[in-house]
PDB file of C-alpha atoms in Angstrom:
ATOM      1  CA  MET A   1      32.050  40.613   7.737  1.00  0.00           C
ATOM      2  CA  PHE A   2      29.898  40.346   4.603  1.00  0.00           C
ATOM      3  CA  ALA A   3      32.253  37.740   3.129  1.00  0.00           C
ATOM      4  CA  ARG A   4      31.897  35.595   6.237  1.00  0.00           C
ATOM      5  CA  LEU A   5      28.078  35.964   6.200  1.00  0.00           C
ATOM      6  CA  SER A   6      28.039  35.039   2.521  1.00  0.00           C
ATOM      7  CA  THR A   7      30.167  31.952   3.155  1.00  0.00           C
ATOM      8  CA  VAL A   8      27.954  30.799   6.023  1.00  0.00           C
ATOM      9  CA  SER A   9      24.808  31.340   3.924  1.00  0.00           C
ATOM     10  CA  THR A  10      26.288  29.367   1.019  1.00  0.00           C
ATOM     11  CA  VAL A  11      27.313  26.467   3.260  1.00  0.00           C
ATOM     12  CA  LEU A  12      23.863  26.349   4.881  1.00  0.00           C
ATOM     13  CA  PHE A  13      22.158  26.442   1.479  1.00  0.00           C
ATOM     14  CA  PHE A  14      24.139  23.502   0.091  1.00  0.00           C
ATOM     15  CA  ALA A  15      23.858  21.529   3.341  1.00  0.00           C
ATOM     16  CA  THR A  16      20.067  21.913   3.207  1.00  0.00           C
ATOM     17  CA  PHE A  17      19.986  20.969  -0.488  1.00  0.00           C
ATOM     18  CA  ALA A  18      22.129  17.879   0.073  1.00  0.00           C
ATOM     19  CA  ALA A  19      19.924  16.743   2.954  1.00  0.00           C
ATOM     20  CA  ALA A  20      16.759  17.113   0.838  1.00  0.00           C
ATOM     21  CA  THR A  21      18.041  15.266  -2.224  1.00  0.00           C
ATOM     22  CA  ALA A  22      16.529  11.805  -2.588  1.00  0.00           C
ATOM     23  CA  VAL A  23      18.870   8.956  -3.373  1.00  0.00           C
ATOM     24  CA  PRO A  24      17.186   5.963  -4.998  1.00  0.00           C
ATOM     25  CA  ARG A  25      17.562   2.634  -3.220  1.00  0.00           C
ATOM     26  CA  THR A  26      19.197  -0.148  -5.162  1.00  0.00           C
ATOM     27  CA  ASP A  27      18.765  -2.853  -2.543  1.00  0.00           C
ATOM     28  CA  LYS A  28      15.190  -4.035  -2.272  1.00  0.00           C
ATOM     29  CA  PRO A  29      13.803  -5.571   0.929  1.00  0.00           C
ATOM     30  CA  THR A  30      12.829  -9.234   0.687  1.00  0.00           C
ATOM     31  CA  THR A  31      11.266  -9.828   4.129  1.00  0.00           C
ATOM     32  CA  GLY A  32       8.893  -8.003   6.445  1.00  0.00           C
ATOM     33  CA  ASP A  33      11.721  -7.207   8.871  1.00  0.00           C
ATOM     34  CA  GLU A  34      13.851  -5.707   6.095  1.00  0.00           C
ATOM     35  CA  CYS A  35      10.854  -3.690   4.907  1.00  0.00           C
ATOM     36  CA  THR A  36      10.244  -2.055   8.264  1.00  0.00           C
ATOM     37  CA  ALA A  37      13.997  -1.510   8.708  1.00  0.00           C
ATOM     38  CA  VAL A  38      14.087   0.691   5.581  1.00  0.00           C
ATOM     39  CA  GLY A  39      10.941   2.577   6.605  1.00  0.00           C
ATOM     40  CA  GLY A  40       8.653   0.776   4.195  1.00  0.00           C
ATOM     41  CA  ASP A  41       5.057  -0.281   4.595  1.00  0.00           C
ATOM     42  CA  ILE A  42       3.904  -3.859   4.148  1.00  0.00           C
ATOM     43  CA  ASN A  43       0.937  -4.008   1.790  1.00  0.00           C
ATOM     44  CA  CYS A  44      -1.267  -6.485   0.009  1.00  0.00           C
ATOM     45  CA  CYS A  45      -1.660  -5.384  -3.624  1.00  0.00           C
ATOM     46  CA  ASN A  46      -4.001  -6.846  -6.214  1.00  0.00           C
ATOM     47  CA  SER A  47      -1.273  -6.401  -8.823  1.00  0.00           C
ATOM     48  CA  LEU A  48       2.219  -5.036  -9.448  1.00  0.00           C
ATOM     49  CA  SER A  49       3.008  -3.227 -12.670  1.00  0.00           C
ATOM     50  CA  GLU A  50       5.714  -1.261 -14.420  1.00  0.00           C
ATOM     51  CA  VAL A  51       5.347   2.506 -14.749  1.00  0.00           C
ATOM     52  CA  ASP A  52       4.631   2.200 -18.492  1.00  0.00           C
ATOM     53  CA  ASP A  53       1.668  -0.171 -17.981  1.00  0.00           C
ATOM     54  CA  PRO A  54      -1.530   1.342 -19.498  1.00  0.00           C
ATOM     55  CA  ALA A  55      -3.491   0.681 -16.279  1.00  0.00           C
ATOM     56  CA  VAL A  56      -0.898   2.581 -14.235  1.00  0.00           C
ATOM     57  CA  LYS A  57      -0.927   5.484 -16.685  1.00  0.00           C
ATOM     58  CA  THR A  58      -4.739   5.642 -16.628  1.00  0.00           C
ATOM     59  CA  ILE A  59      -5.019   5.586 -12.833  1.00  0.00           C
ATOM     60  CA  ALA A  60      -2.185   8.101 -12.444  1.00  0.00           C
ATOM     61  CA  GLY A  61      -3.891  10.397 -14.951  1.00  0.00           C
ATOM     62  CA  LEU A  62      -7.236  10.180 -13.152  1.00  0.00           C
ATOM     63  CA  LEU A  63      -5.516  10.992  -9.847  1.00  0.00           C
ATOM     64  CA  GLY A  64      -3.625  13.904 -11.448  1.00  0.00           C
ATOM     65  CA  ILE A  65      -0.214  12.287 -10.854  1.00  0.00           C
ATOM     66  CA  VAL A  66       2.653  12.790 -13.275  1.00  0.00           C
ATOM     67  CA  LEU A  67       4.903   9.752 -13.073  1.00  0.00           C
ATOM     68  CA  GLY A  68       8.477  10.282 -14.142  1.00  0.00           C
ATOM     69  CA  PRO A  69      11.002   7.530 -14.601  1.00  0.00           C
ATOM     70  CA  VAL A  70      10.495   5.096 -11.731  1.00  0.00           C
ATOM     71  CA  ASP A  71      12.915   2.215 -11.196  1.00  0.00           C
ATOM     72  CA  ALA A  72      10.480   0.248  -9.078  1.00  0.00           C
ATOM     73  CA  LEU A  73       7.178  -1.515  -9.393  1.00  0.00           C
ATOM     74  CA  ILE A  74       3.831   0.203  -8.901  1.00  0.00           C
ATOM     75  CA  GLY A  75       1.293  -1.458  -6.634  1.00  0.00           C
ATOM     76  CA  LEU A  76      -2.348  -1.250  -7.709  1.00  0.00           C
ATOM     77  CA  THR A  77      -5.253  -1.476  -5.270  1.00  0.00           C
ATOM     78  CA  CYS A  78      -3.187  -2.011  -2.130  1.00  0.00           C
ATOM     79  CA  SER A  79      -4.129  -2.223   1.514  1.00  0.00           C
ATOM     80  CA  GLY A  80      -1.919  -2.299   4.571  1.00  0.00           C
ATOM     81  CA  ILE A  81      -1.132  -5.516   6.435  1.00  0.00           C
ATOM     82  CA  ASP A  82      -0.711  -5.688  10.198  1.00  0.00           C
ATOM     83  CA  ILE A  83       1.685  -8.599  10.624  1.00  0.00           C
ATOM     84  CA  ILE A  84       1.920  -7.985  14.370  1.00  0.00           C
ATOM     85  CA  GLY A  85      -1.799  -8.573  14.869  1.00  0.00           C
ATOM     86  CA  GLY A  86      -1.838 -12.193  13.848  1.00  0.00           C
ATOM     87  CA  GLY A  87      -0.647 -12.979  10.407  1.00  0.00           C
ATOM     88  CA  ASN A  88      -0.611 -12.425   6.724  1.00  0.00           C
ATOM     89  CA  SER A  89      -4.123 -12.538   5.357  1.00  0.00           C
ATOM     90  CA  CYS A  90      -3.063 -11.360   1.884  1.00  0.00           C
ATOM     91  CA  THR A  91      -4.421 -13.552  -0.886  1.00  0.00           C
ATOM     92  CA  SER A  92      -2.766 -11.480  -3.635  1.00  0.00           C
ATOM     93  CA  GLN A  93       0.817 -10.125  -3.657  1.00  0.00           C
ATOM     94  CA  THR A  94       2.534  -9.186  -0.381  1.00  0.00           C
ATOM     95  CA  VAL A  95       4.843  -6.243  -1.059  1.00  0.00           C
ATOM     96  CA  CYS A  96       7.037  -3.690   0.660  1.00  0.00           C
ATOM     97  CA  CYS A  97       6.341  -0.173  -0.569  1.00  0.00           C
ATOM     98  CA  THR A  98       8.759   2.633   0.194  1.00  0.00           C
ATOM     99  CA  GLY A  99       7.230   5.326  -2.024  1.00  0.00           C
ATOM    100  CA  ASN A 100       4.127   7.491  -2.054  1.00  0.00           C
ATOM    101  CA  ASN A 101       0.612   6.128  -1.641  1.00  0.00           C
ATOM    102  CA  PHE A 102      -2.123   7.766  -3.729  1.00  0.00           C
ATOM    103  CA  GLY A 103      -5.885   7.392  -3.599  1.00  0.00           C
ATOM    104  CA  ALA A 104      -5.928   5.374  -0.351  1.00  0.00           C
ATOM    105  CA  GLY A 105      -3.880   2.566  -1.878  1.00  0.00           C
ATOM    106  CA  LEU A 106      -5.226   2.782  -5.400  1.00  0.00           C
ATOM    107  CA  LEU A 107      -1.678   3.447  -6.661  1.00  0.00           C
ATOM    108  CA  VAL A 108       1.464   2.948  -4.554  1.00  0.00           C
ATOM    109  CA  ILE A 109       4.937   3.741  -5.877  1.00  0.00           C
ATOM    110  CA  GLY A 110       8.140   1.870  -5.053  1.00  0.00           C
ATOM    111  CA  CYS A 111       6.913  -1.634  -4.262  1.00  0.00           C
ATOM    112  CA  SER A 112       8.819  -4.884  -4.280  1.00  0.00           C
ATOM    113  CA  PRO A 113       7.539  -8.412  -3.552  1.00  0.00           C
ATOM    114  CA  ILE A 114       8.442  -9.814  -0.146  1.00  0.00           C
ATOM    115  CA  ASN A 115       8.013 -13.087   1.723  1.00  0.00           C
ATOM    116  CA  ILE A 116       6.262 -13.115   5.070  1.00  0.00           C
ATOM    117  CA  SER A 117       6.489 -16.384   6.943  1.00  0.00           C
ATOM    118  CA  LEU A 118       4.449 -16.383  10.118  1.00  0.00           C
TER     119      LEU A 118
END
């Protein structure tokens, strides 16, 4: 009885762990439709930077964020775009961001440039 309970507990533990493990995406969306299909948010960012950019490090430090190795671009000063409501009014870089958003768009992780043709 205890062996069976132990086996069930072990299986449940590893099933939960496997479900919670993040797998990085290697395919990056290139259009608004692809962005929403992968659960991303369409944003307008003033700039895109690598994780080792001094501006990114400074903002992350001020927000108390520890950035590990990130294989994606970081969006700086981003705001959401509602493409359903009438168009792309972004005058900077239109991006798809699939990562975390910190400081109300001040720093957004996991962004890639996209094309929106409306």
